[in-house]
Coordinates of N, CA, C and O in Angstrom, one line a residue:
M1 N -88.8 -72.4 12.4 CA -88.3 -73.6 11.7 C -89.8 -74.3 11.3 O -90.6 -74.6 12.2
S2 N -90.4 -74.1 10.0 CA -91.3 -75.0 9.7 C -91.0 -76.4 9.5 O -90.0 -76.8 9.2
Q3 N -92.3 -77.2 9.5 CA -92.3 -78.5 9.3 C -92.9 -78.9 7.8 O -93.9 -78.7 7.6
L4 N -92.2 -79.6 7.0 CA -92.7 -80.0 5.7 C -93.4 -81.3 6.0 O -92.9 -82.1 6.8
T5 N -94.4 -81.5 5.1 CA -95.3 -82.6 5.1 C -94.9 -83.6 3.8 O -93.9 -83.1 3.2
L6 N -95.3 -84.7 3.8 CA -95.0 -85.5 2.5 C -95.6 -84.7 1.4 O -94.9 -84.8 0.4
A7 N -96.7 -84.0 1.3 CA -97.0 -83.2 0.2 C -96.1 -82.2 -0.2 O -95.9 -82.0 -1.5
D8 N -95.5 -81.6 0.8 CA -94.6 -80.4 0.5 C -93.3 -81.1 -0.3 O -92.9 -80.5 -1.3
L9 N -92.8 -82.3 0.4 CA -91.5 -82.8 -0.2 C -92.0 -83.3 -1.5 O -90.8 -83.2 -2.5
S10 N -92.9 -83.6 -1.9 CA -93.5 -84.1 -3.1 C -93.3 -83.1 -4.1 O -92.9 -83.0 -5.1
D11 N -94.0 -81.8 -3.7 CA -93.8 -80.5 -4.7 C -92.3 -80.2 -4.8 O -92.0 -80.0 -5.9
K12 N -91.7 -80.2 -3.7 CA -90.3 -80.0 -4.1 C -89.3 -81.1 -4.9 O -88.4 -80.6 -5.5
M13 N -89.7 -82.3 -4.6 CA -89.1 -83.2 -5.6 C -89.3 -83.3 -6.9 O -88.7 -83.9 -7.8
R14 N -90.5 -82.6 -7.1 CA -90.9 -82.5 -8.6 C -89.9 -82.4 -9.7 O -90.0 -82.8 -11.1
D15 N -88.9 -81.4 -9.5 CA -87.9 -81.1 -10.5 C -86.7 -81.7 -10.2 O -85.7 -81.6 -10.9
I16 N -86.6 -82.8 -9.3 CA -85.4 -83.5 -9.3 C -85.6 -84.8 -10.0 O -86.4 -85.7 -9.6
D17 N -84.7 -85.1 -11.1 CA -84.9 -86.2 -11.9 C -84.0 -87.5 -11.3 O -84.6 -88.6 -11.4
F18 N -82.9 -87.4 -10.7 CA -82.0 -88.1 -10.4 C -81.7 -88.1 -9.0 O -81.8 -87.1 -8.2
A19 N -81.8 -89.5 -8.5 CA -81.5 -89.6 -7.0 C -80.1 -90.7 -7.0 O -79.9 -91.5 -8.2
M20 N -79.6 -90.8 -6.0 CA -78.4 -91.5 -5.6 C -79.1 -92.6 -5.0 O -79.6 -92.6 -3.8
L21 N -79.1 -94.1 -5.3 CA -79.5 -95.2 -4.6 C -78.4 -96.0 -4.2 O -77.5 -96.3 -4.7
S22 N -78.5 -96.0 -2.6 CA -77.4 -96.6 -2.0 C -77.9 -98.2 -1.5 O -79.2 -98.1 -1.0
T23 N -77.1 -99.2 -1.8 CA -77.4 -100.4 -1.5 C -76.3 -101.1 -0.3 O -75.3 -100.3 -0.4
H24 N -76.2 -102.3 0.0 CA -75.3 -102.8 0.9 C -74.7 -103.9 -0.3 O -75.4 -104.9 -0.5
A25 N -73.4 -103.7 -0.4 CA -72.9 -104.7 -1.3 C -72.4 -105.8 -0.5 O -72.8 -106.1 0.8
E26 N -72.0 -107.0 -1.4 CA -71.7 -108.2 -0.7 C -70.9 -108.1 0.5 O -71.1 -108.9 1.4
G27 N -69.6 -107.5 0.4 CA -69.0 -107.5 1.5 C -69.4 -106.6 2.8 O -68.5 -106.3 3.6
G28 N -70.4 -105.8 2.8 CA -71.0 -105.0 3.7 C -70.7 -103.6 3.4 O -71.4 -102.5 4.0
E29 N -69.9 -103.3 2.4 CA -69.8 -101.7 1.9 C -71.1 -101.1 1.4 O -71.9 -101.8 0.9
I30 N -71.0 -99.9 1.3 CA -72.1 -99.1 0.7 C -71.8 -98.9 -0.6 O -70.7 -98.4 -1.0
A31 N -72.7 -99.1 -1.5 CA -72.5 -99.0 -3.0 C -73.5 -97.7 -3.4 O -74.7 -98.4 -3.2
G32 N -73.3 -97.0 -4.0 CA -74.2 -95.8 -4.6 C -74.2 -95.7 -6.2 O -73.0 -96.1 -6.7
R33 N -75.3 -95.4 -6.9 CA -75.2 -95.2 -8.1 C -76.4 -94.3 -8.4 O -77.6 -94.2 -7.7
P34 N -76.5 -93.4 -9.5 CA -77.4 -92.4 -9.9 C -78.4 -93.3 -10.5 O -78.4 -94.2 -11.4
M35 N -79.6 -92.9 -10.2 CA -81.1 -93.5 -10.8 C -82.0 -92.5 -11.3 O -82.2 -91.4 -10.3
S36 N -82.6 -92.5 -12.6 CA -83.5 -91.5 -12.7 C -85.0 -92.3 -12.1 O -85.3 -93.4 -11.9
N37 N -85.7 -91.1 -11.5 CA -86.9 -91.3 -11.0 C -88.1 -91.5 -12.2 O -89.3 -91.8 -11.8
N38 N -87.7 -91.7 -13.5 CA -88.7 -92.2 -14.5 C -89.9 -91.0 -14.6 O -90.8 -91.2 -15.1
G39 N -89.5 -90.0 -13.8 CA -90.7 -88.7 -14.0 C -92.0 -89.1 -13.1 O -93.0 -88.4 -13.0
D40 N -91.9 -90.1 -12.1 CA -92.8 -90.3 -11.1 C -92.4 -89.3 -9.8 O -91.8 -89.4 -9.2
V41 N -93.2 -88.2 -10.3 CA -93.1 -87.0 -9.3 C -94.3 -86.9 -8.2 O -94.2 -85.9 -7.4
A42 N -95.4 -87.7 -8.3 CA -96.2 -87.5 -7.4 C -95.9 -88.3 -6.1 O -96.4 -89.5 -5.8
Y43 N -94.8 -88.0 -5.4 CA -94.4 -88.7 -4.3 C -95.1 -88.9 -3.1 O -95.7 -88.0 -2.6
E44 N -95.5 -90.3 -2.8 CA -96.2 -90.6 -1.6 C -95.5 -91.4 -0.6 O -96.2 -92.1 -0.1
G45 N -94.3 -91.6 -0.9 CA -93.5 -92.4 -0.1 C -92.9 -93.7 -0.9 O -92.0 -94.4 -0.3
D46 N -93.2 -93.7 -2.2 CA -92.4 -94.9 -2.9 C -91.9 -94.2 -4.3 O -92.4 -93.2 -4.7
S47 N -90.8 -94.7 -4.5 CA -89.8 -94.4 -5.7 C -89.6 -95.5 -6.4 O -89.6 -96.7 -6.1
Y48 N -89.7 -95.4 -7.7 CA -89.6 -96.4 -8.7 C -88.5 -96.1 -9.7 O -88.2 -95.0 -10.4
F49 N -87.6 -97.0 -10.0 CA -86.4 -96.9 -10.9 C -86.5 -98.2 -11.6 O -86.6 -99.4 -11.3
F50 N -85.9 -98.3 -12.8 CA -85.7 -99.4 -13.7 C -84.2 -99.8 -13.9 O -83.4 -98.8 -13.8
S51 N -84.2 -101.0 -14.0 CA -82.8 -101.6 -14.1 C -82.9 -103.1 -14.7 O -83.9 -103.5 -15.1
Y52 N -81.7 -103.6 -15.1 CA -81.7 -104.9 -15.7 C -81.5 -105.9 -14.5 O -80.8 -105.7 -13.4
E53 N -82.2 -107.0 -14.6 CA -82.0 -108.0 -13.7 C -80.5 -108.5 -13.1 O -80.3 -108.8 -12.0
Q54 N -79.9 -108.4 -14.3 CA -78.4 -109.1 -14.0 C -77.3 -108.0 -13.7 O -76.1 -107.7 -14.2
T55 N -77.8 -107.1 -12.5 CA -77.0 -105.9 -12.2 C -76.7 -106.3 -10.8 O -77.1 -107.0 -9.9
R56 N -75.5 -105.4 -10.1 CA -75.2 -105.8 -8.9 C -76.0 -104.9 -8.0 O -76.3 -105.2 -6.7
T57 N -76.7 -103.9 -8.5 CA -77.8 -103.4 -7.8 C -79.0 -104.4 -7.4 O -79.5 -104.4 -6.1
V58 N -79.4 -105.0 -8.5 CA -80.5 -106.0 -8.1 C -79.9 -107.0 -7.0 O -80.6 -107.4 -6.2
E59 N -78.8 -107.6 -7.3 CA -78.0 -108.4 -6.5 C -78.0 -108.1 -5.0 O -78.2 -108.8 -3.9
D60 N -77.6 -106.8 -4.9 CA -77.5 -106.1 -3.6 C -79.1 -106.2 -2.8 O -79.0 -106.5 -1.8
I61 N -79.8 -105.9 -3.5 CA -81.3 -105.6 -3.0 C -81.8 -107.0 -2.7 O -82.5 -107.3 -1.5
K62 N -81.6 -108.2 -3.5 CA -82.0 -109.4 -3.2 C -81.3 -109.7 -1.7 O -82.0 -110.4 -1.1
R63 N -80.1 -109.6 -1.6 CA -79.5 -109.8 -0.4 C -79.9 -109.2 1.0 O -79.9 -109.7 2.0
D64 N -80.2 -107.5 0.5 CA -80.5 -107.0 1.8 C -81.3 -105.8 1.3 O -81.2 -104.8 0.3
P65 N -82.6 -105.7 1.4 CA -83.5 -104.9 0.8 C -83.4 -103.5 1.4 O -84.1 -102.6 1.0
K66 N -82.6 -103.2 2.6 CA -82.7 -101.9 3.2 C -81.6 -101.1 2.3 O -80.7 -101.4 2.1
V67 N -82.4 -99.8 1.8 CA -81.7 -99.1 0.9 C -81.9 -97.8 1.2 O -82.6 -97.3 2.3
S68 N -81.2 -96.8 0.8 CA -81.4 -95.2 0.8 C -81.2 -94.5 -0.3 O -80.7 -95.0 -1.4
L69 N -82.0 -93.5 -0.4 CA -82.1 -92.7 -1.6 C -81.6 -91.1 -1.1 O -82.0 -90.6 -0.1
A70 N -80.7 -90.6 -2.1 CA -80.4 -89.1 -1.7 C -80.8 -88.3 -3.1 O -80.5 -88.6 -4.0
F71 N -81.3 -87.2 -2.4 CA -81.8 -86.3 -3.6 C -81.2 -84.9 -3.4 O -81.3 -84.5 -1.9
Q72 N -80.8 -84.2 -4.5 CA -80.4 -82.7 -4.0 C -81.2 -82.0 -5.3 O -81.2 -82.1 -6.4
G73 N -81.9 -80.9 -4.9 CA -82.3 -79.9 -5.7 C -81.7 -79.0 -6.4 O -80.5 -78.9 -6.0
S74 N -82.2 -78.3 -7.3 CA -81.4 -77.3 -7.8 C -81.1 -75.9 -7.0 O -81.9 -75.7 -5.9
K75 N -80.1 -75.2 -7.2 CA -80.0 -74.1 -6.4 C -81.1 -73.2 -6.0 O -82.0 -73.1 -6.9
G76 N -81.2 -72.8 -4.9 CA -82.6 -72.0 -4.1 C -82.4 -70.8 -4.6 O -81.3 -70.3 -5.5
L77 N -83.2 -69.8 -4.4 CA -83.7 -68.5 -4.9 C -82.5 -67.5 -4.2 O -82.2 -67.8 -3.0
L78 N -82.0 -66.5 -4.8 CA -81.1 -65.6 -4.1 C -80.1 -66.2 -3.5 O -79.5 -65.7 -2.4
G79 N -79.5 -67.2 -4.2 CA -78.4 -67.9 -3.4 C -78.4 -68.9 -2.5 O -77.4 -69.3 -1.7
K80 N -79.7 -69.0 -2.0 CA -79.9 -69.8 -1.0 C -79.5 -71.3 -1.5 O -79.8 -71.8 -2.4
P81 N -79.3 -72.2 -0.4 CA -78.9 -73.6 -0.7 C -80.2 -74.5 -1.2 O -81.2 -74.0 -0.9
P82 N -80.0 -75.5 -1.9 CA -80.9 -76.3 -2.6 C -81.4 -76.9 -1.4 O -80.9 -77.2 -0.3
I83 N -82.5 -77.8 -1.6 CA -83.1 -78.9 -0.7 C -82.5 -80.0 -0.9 O -81.9 -80.4 -1.9
F84 N -82.0 -80.7 0.5 CA -81.5 -82.2 0.2 C -82.4 -82.9 1.0 O -83.1 -82.4 2.0
I85 N -82.7 -84.1 0.6 CA -83.5 -85.2 1.1 C -83.0 -86.5 1.0 O -82.5 -86.8 0.1
A86 N -83.0 -87.1 2.2 CA -82.6 -88.2 2.3 C -83.6 -89.4 2.7 O -84.3 -89.0 3.9
V87 N -83.7 -90.5 2.2 CA -84.8 -91.3 2.2 C -84.3 -92.7 2.8 O -83.4 -93.3 2.0
E88 N -84.7 -93.3 3.8 CA -84.5 -94.6 4.1 C -85.6 -95.3 3.9 O -86.7 -94.8 4.1
G89 N -85.6 -96.8 3.4 CA -86.4 -97.5 2.9 C -86.2 -98.9 2.6 O -85.2 -99.2 2.9
R90 N -87.3 -99.5 2.2 CA -87.0 -101.1 1.8 C -87.4 -101.2 0.1 O -88.4 -100.7 -0.3
A91 N -86.3 -102.1 -0.4 CA -86.8 -102.1 -2.0 C -87.2 -103.5 -2.3 O -87.2 -104.5 -1.5
E92 N -88.2 -103.5 -3.3 CA -88.9 -104.5 -3.8 C -88.5 -104.7 -5.2 O -88.5 -103.7 -5.8
L93 N -88.3 -105.7 -5.7 CA -88.1 -106.1 -7.0 C -89.5 -106.5 -7.7 O -90.1 -107.5 -7.4
I94 N -89.8 -105.8 -8.8 CA -91.1 -106.0 -9.4 C -90.8 -106.5 -10.8 O -90.1 -105.8 -11.7
R95 N -91.3 -107.5 -11.5 CA -91.2 -108.2 -12.8 C -92.5 -108.2 -13.4 O -92.7 -109.2 -14.4
D96 N -93.1 -107.3 -13.3 CA -94.7 -107.4 -13.7 C -95.0 -106.3 -15.0 O -94.6 -105.2 -14.8
R97 N -95.2 -106.8 -16.0 CA -95.2 -106.1 -17.2 C -96.3 -104.6 -16.9 O -96.0 -103.5 -17.7
K98 N -97.2 -105.1 -16.3 CA -98.3 -104.2 -16.2 C -97.8 -102.8 -15.2 O -97.8 -101.9 -15.6
A99 N -97.0 -103.3 -14.2 CA -96.3 -102.2 -13.5 C -95.3 -101.4 -14.4 O -95.2 -100.2 -14.1
F100 N -94.8 -102.3 -15.0 CA -93.6 -101.5 -16.1 C -94.5 -100.5 -16.9 O -93.9 -99.2 -16.8
E101 N -95.4 -100.8 -17.3 CA -96.4 -100.0 -18.3 C -96.7 -98.7 -17.3 O -96.7 -97.4 -17.9
E102 N -97.1 -98.7 -16.1 CA -97.7 -97.7 -15.2 C -96.5 -96.7 -14.9 O -96.9 -95.6 -14.7
H103 N -95.3 -97.2 -14.9 CA -94.1 -96.4 -14.7 C -93.2 -95.9 -15.8 O -92.3 -95.5 -15.5
W104 N -93.5 -96.2 -16.9 CA -92.6 -95.9 -18.0 C -92.9 -94.8 -18.5 O -94.0 -94.2 -18.7
T105 N -91.7 -94.0 -19.0 CA -91.6 -92.9 -19.7 C -90.9 -93.2 -21.0 O -89.8 -94.0 -21.1
K106 N -91.2 -92.6 -22.1 CA -90.4 -92.8 -23.4 C -88.9 -92.5 -23.2 O -88.1 -93.2 -23.8
D107 N -88.7 -91.5 -22.5 CA -87.1 -91.0 -22.2 C -86.3 -92.2 -21.7 O -85.0 -92.4 -21.8
L108 N -86.9 -93.6 -21.3 CA -86.0 -94.5 -20.8 C -85.6 -95.3 -21.6 O -84.8 -96.2 -21.5
E109 N -86.1 -95.0 -23.0 CA -85.6 -95.8 -24.0 C -84.1 -95.7 -24.3 O -83.7 -96.5 -25.2
I110 N -83.6 -94.8 -23.9 CA -82.1 -94.3 -24.0 C -81.3 -95.7 -23.5 O -80.5 -96.0 -23.7
W111 N -82.0 -96.2 -22.5 CA -81.1 -97.0 -21.6 C -81.8 -98.5 -21.9 O -81.0 -99.5 -21.5
F112 N -83.1 -98.5 -22.2 CA -83.9 -99.9 -22.5 C -84.5 -99.7 -23.8 O -85.7 -99.5 -23.7
K113 N -83.7 -100.1 -24.7 CA -84.3 -99.9 -26.2 C -85.5 -100.7 -26.7 O -86.2 -100.3 -27.5
D114 N -85.6 -101.7 -25.9 CA -87.1 -102.3 -26.4 C -88.4 -102.1 -25.3 O -89.1 -102.8 -25.2
G115 N -88.2 -101.0 -24.8 CA -89.2 -100.5 -23.7 C -89.4 -101.5 -22.7 O -88.7 -102.3 -22.1
V116 N -90.8 -101.7 -22.3 CA -91.1 -102.5 -21.5 C -90.9 -103.9 -21.7 O -91.0 -105.0 -20.8
D117 N -90.7 -104.1 -22.9 CA -90.3 -105.6 -23.5 C -88.8 -106.0 -23.4 O -88.4 -107.2 -24.0
T118 N -88.1 -105.0 -22.7 CA -86.6 -105.2 -22.9 C -86.5 -106.4 -22.0 O -86.8 -106.6 -20.9
P119 N -85.7 -107.5 -22.5 CA -85.4 -108.6 -21.6 C -84.6 -108.2 -20.7 O -83.5 -107.6 -20.5
G120 N -85.2 -109.0 -19.5 CA -84.3 -108.8 -18.1 C -84.8 -107.4 -17.4 O -83.9 -107.2 -16.4
L121 N -85.5 -106.9 -17.9 CA -86.0 -105.6 -17.1 C -86.8 -105.8 -15.7 O -87.3 -106.7 -15.6
V122 N -86.3 -105.2 -14.8 CA -87.0 -105.3 -13.5 C -87.1 -103.7 -12.9 O -86.4 -102.8 -13.2
L123 N -88.1 -103.7 -12.3 CA -88.6 -102.3 -11.6 C -88.1 -102.4 -9.9 O -88.6 -103.4 -9.5
I124 N -87.6 -101.5 -9.5 CA -87.1 -101.5 -8.2 C -88.1 -100.4 -7.5 O -88.2 -99.3 -8.0
K125 N -89.0 -100.8 -6.8 CA -90.0 -99.9 -5.6 C -89.2 -99.6 -4.5 O -89.0 -100.7 -3.8
V126 N -88.9 -98.5 -4.1 CA -88.5 -98.0 -2.9 C -89.4 -97.5 -2.1 O -90.0 -96.5 -2.2
H127 N -90.0 -98.2 -1.0 CA -90.9 -97.7 0.1 C -90.1 -97.1 1.0 O -89.5 -97.6 1.9
A128 N -90.4 -95.6 1.4 CA -89.7 -95.1 2.3 C -90.3 -95.4 3.8 O -91.6 -95.7 4.0
T129 N -89.3 -95.6 4.6 CA -89.9 -95.8 6.0 C -89.6 -94.3 6.9 O -90.1 -94.0 8.0
R130 N -88.5 -93.5 6.4 CA -88.1 -92.3 7.1 C -87.5 -91.4 6.1 O -86.7 -91.8 5.1
I131 N -87.9 -90.2 6.2 CA -87.4 -89.1 5.1 C -86.8 -87.8 6.2 O -87.6 -87.4 6.9
H132 N -85.7 -87.5 5.8 CA -84.9 -86.5 6.5 C -84.9 -85.3 5.4 O -84.2 -85.7 4.5
Y133 N -85.1 -84.1 5.7 CA -84.7 -83.2 4.8 C -83.9 -81.9 5.3 O -83.9 -81.7 6.5
W134 N -83.2 -81.2 4.6 CA -82.5 -79.9 5.0 C -82.9 -78.8 3.7 O -82.8 -79.3 2.5
H135 N -83.3 -77.8 4.3 CA -83.9 -76.9 3.2 C -83.7 -75.5 3.8 O -84.4 -74.7 4.6
G136 N -82.5 -75.0 3.3 CA -82.0 -73.6 3.8 C -81.7 -73.9 5.6 O -80.9 -74.9 5.8
T137 N -82.4 -73.2 6.2 CA -82.1 -73.2 7.5 C -83.3 -74.3 8.3 O -83.2 -74.6 9.6
D138 N -84.1 -74.7 7.5 CA -85.0 -75.7 8.0 C -84.4 -77.1 7.9 O -83.9 -77.4 6.9
E139 N -84.9 -77.7 8.8 CA -84.6 -79.6 8.8 C -85.6 -79.9 9.5 O -86.3 -79.5 10.2
G140 N -86.0 -81.2 9.1 CA -87.1 -82.1 9.6 C -87.2 -83.4 9.1 O -86.2 -83.9 8.2
E141 N -87.9 -84.0 9.7 CA -88.1 -85.6 9.5 C -89.6 -86.1 9.4 O -90.4 -85.3 10.1
V142 N -89.9 -86.8 8.3 CA -91.1 -87.3 8.1 C -91.1 -88.9 8.1 O -90.3 -89.3 7.4
K143 N -91.8 -89.1 9.1 CA -92.1 -90.9 9.1 C -93.0 -91.3 8.2 O -94.3 -90.5 8.1
V144 N -92.8 -92.1 7.2 CA -93.9 -92.7 6.5 C -94.6 -93.9 6.8 O -93.9 -94.8 7.5

């Protein structure tokens, strides 16, 4: 059984565009939704997602910044299962235009037509505190 490093996981996450972001809803339930990673693939423990200020996601994070992310890679070679990655972390809400520009990709205009000038735009930064992965018969944990 091999132990993957954060750099190894970053390489494996390079082709995974969407994650499931889970937050704690108002009544304590778990609320999940798919979020695009905006092409930020040089993963060093932080994930970035754009949203609108007036969303349930943002309200959940304001109330409780503890979140989780779930990633699933594409099917492995020769029928092997894909990699699965579970990230536990803390979310931060960023409302800084310069940060928007650093993490923006043109493909996001499908959801945010005015780009970084979209009214009510917010950047969600998730800083990982623990990462667990399953890759075929290997599994492990990376503390960040």
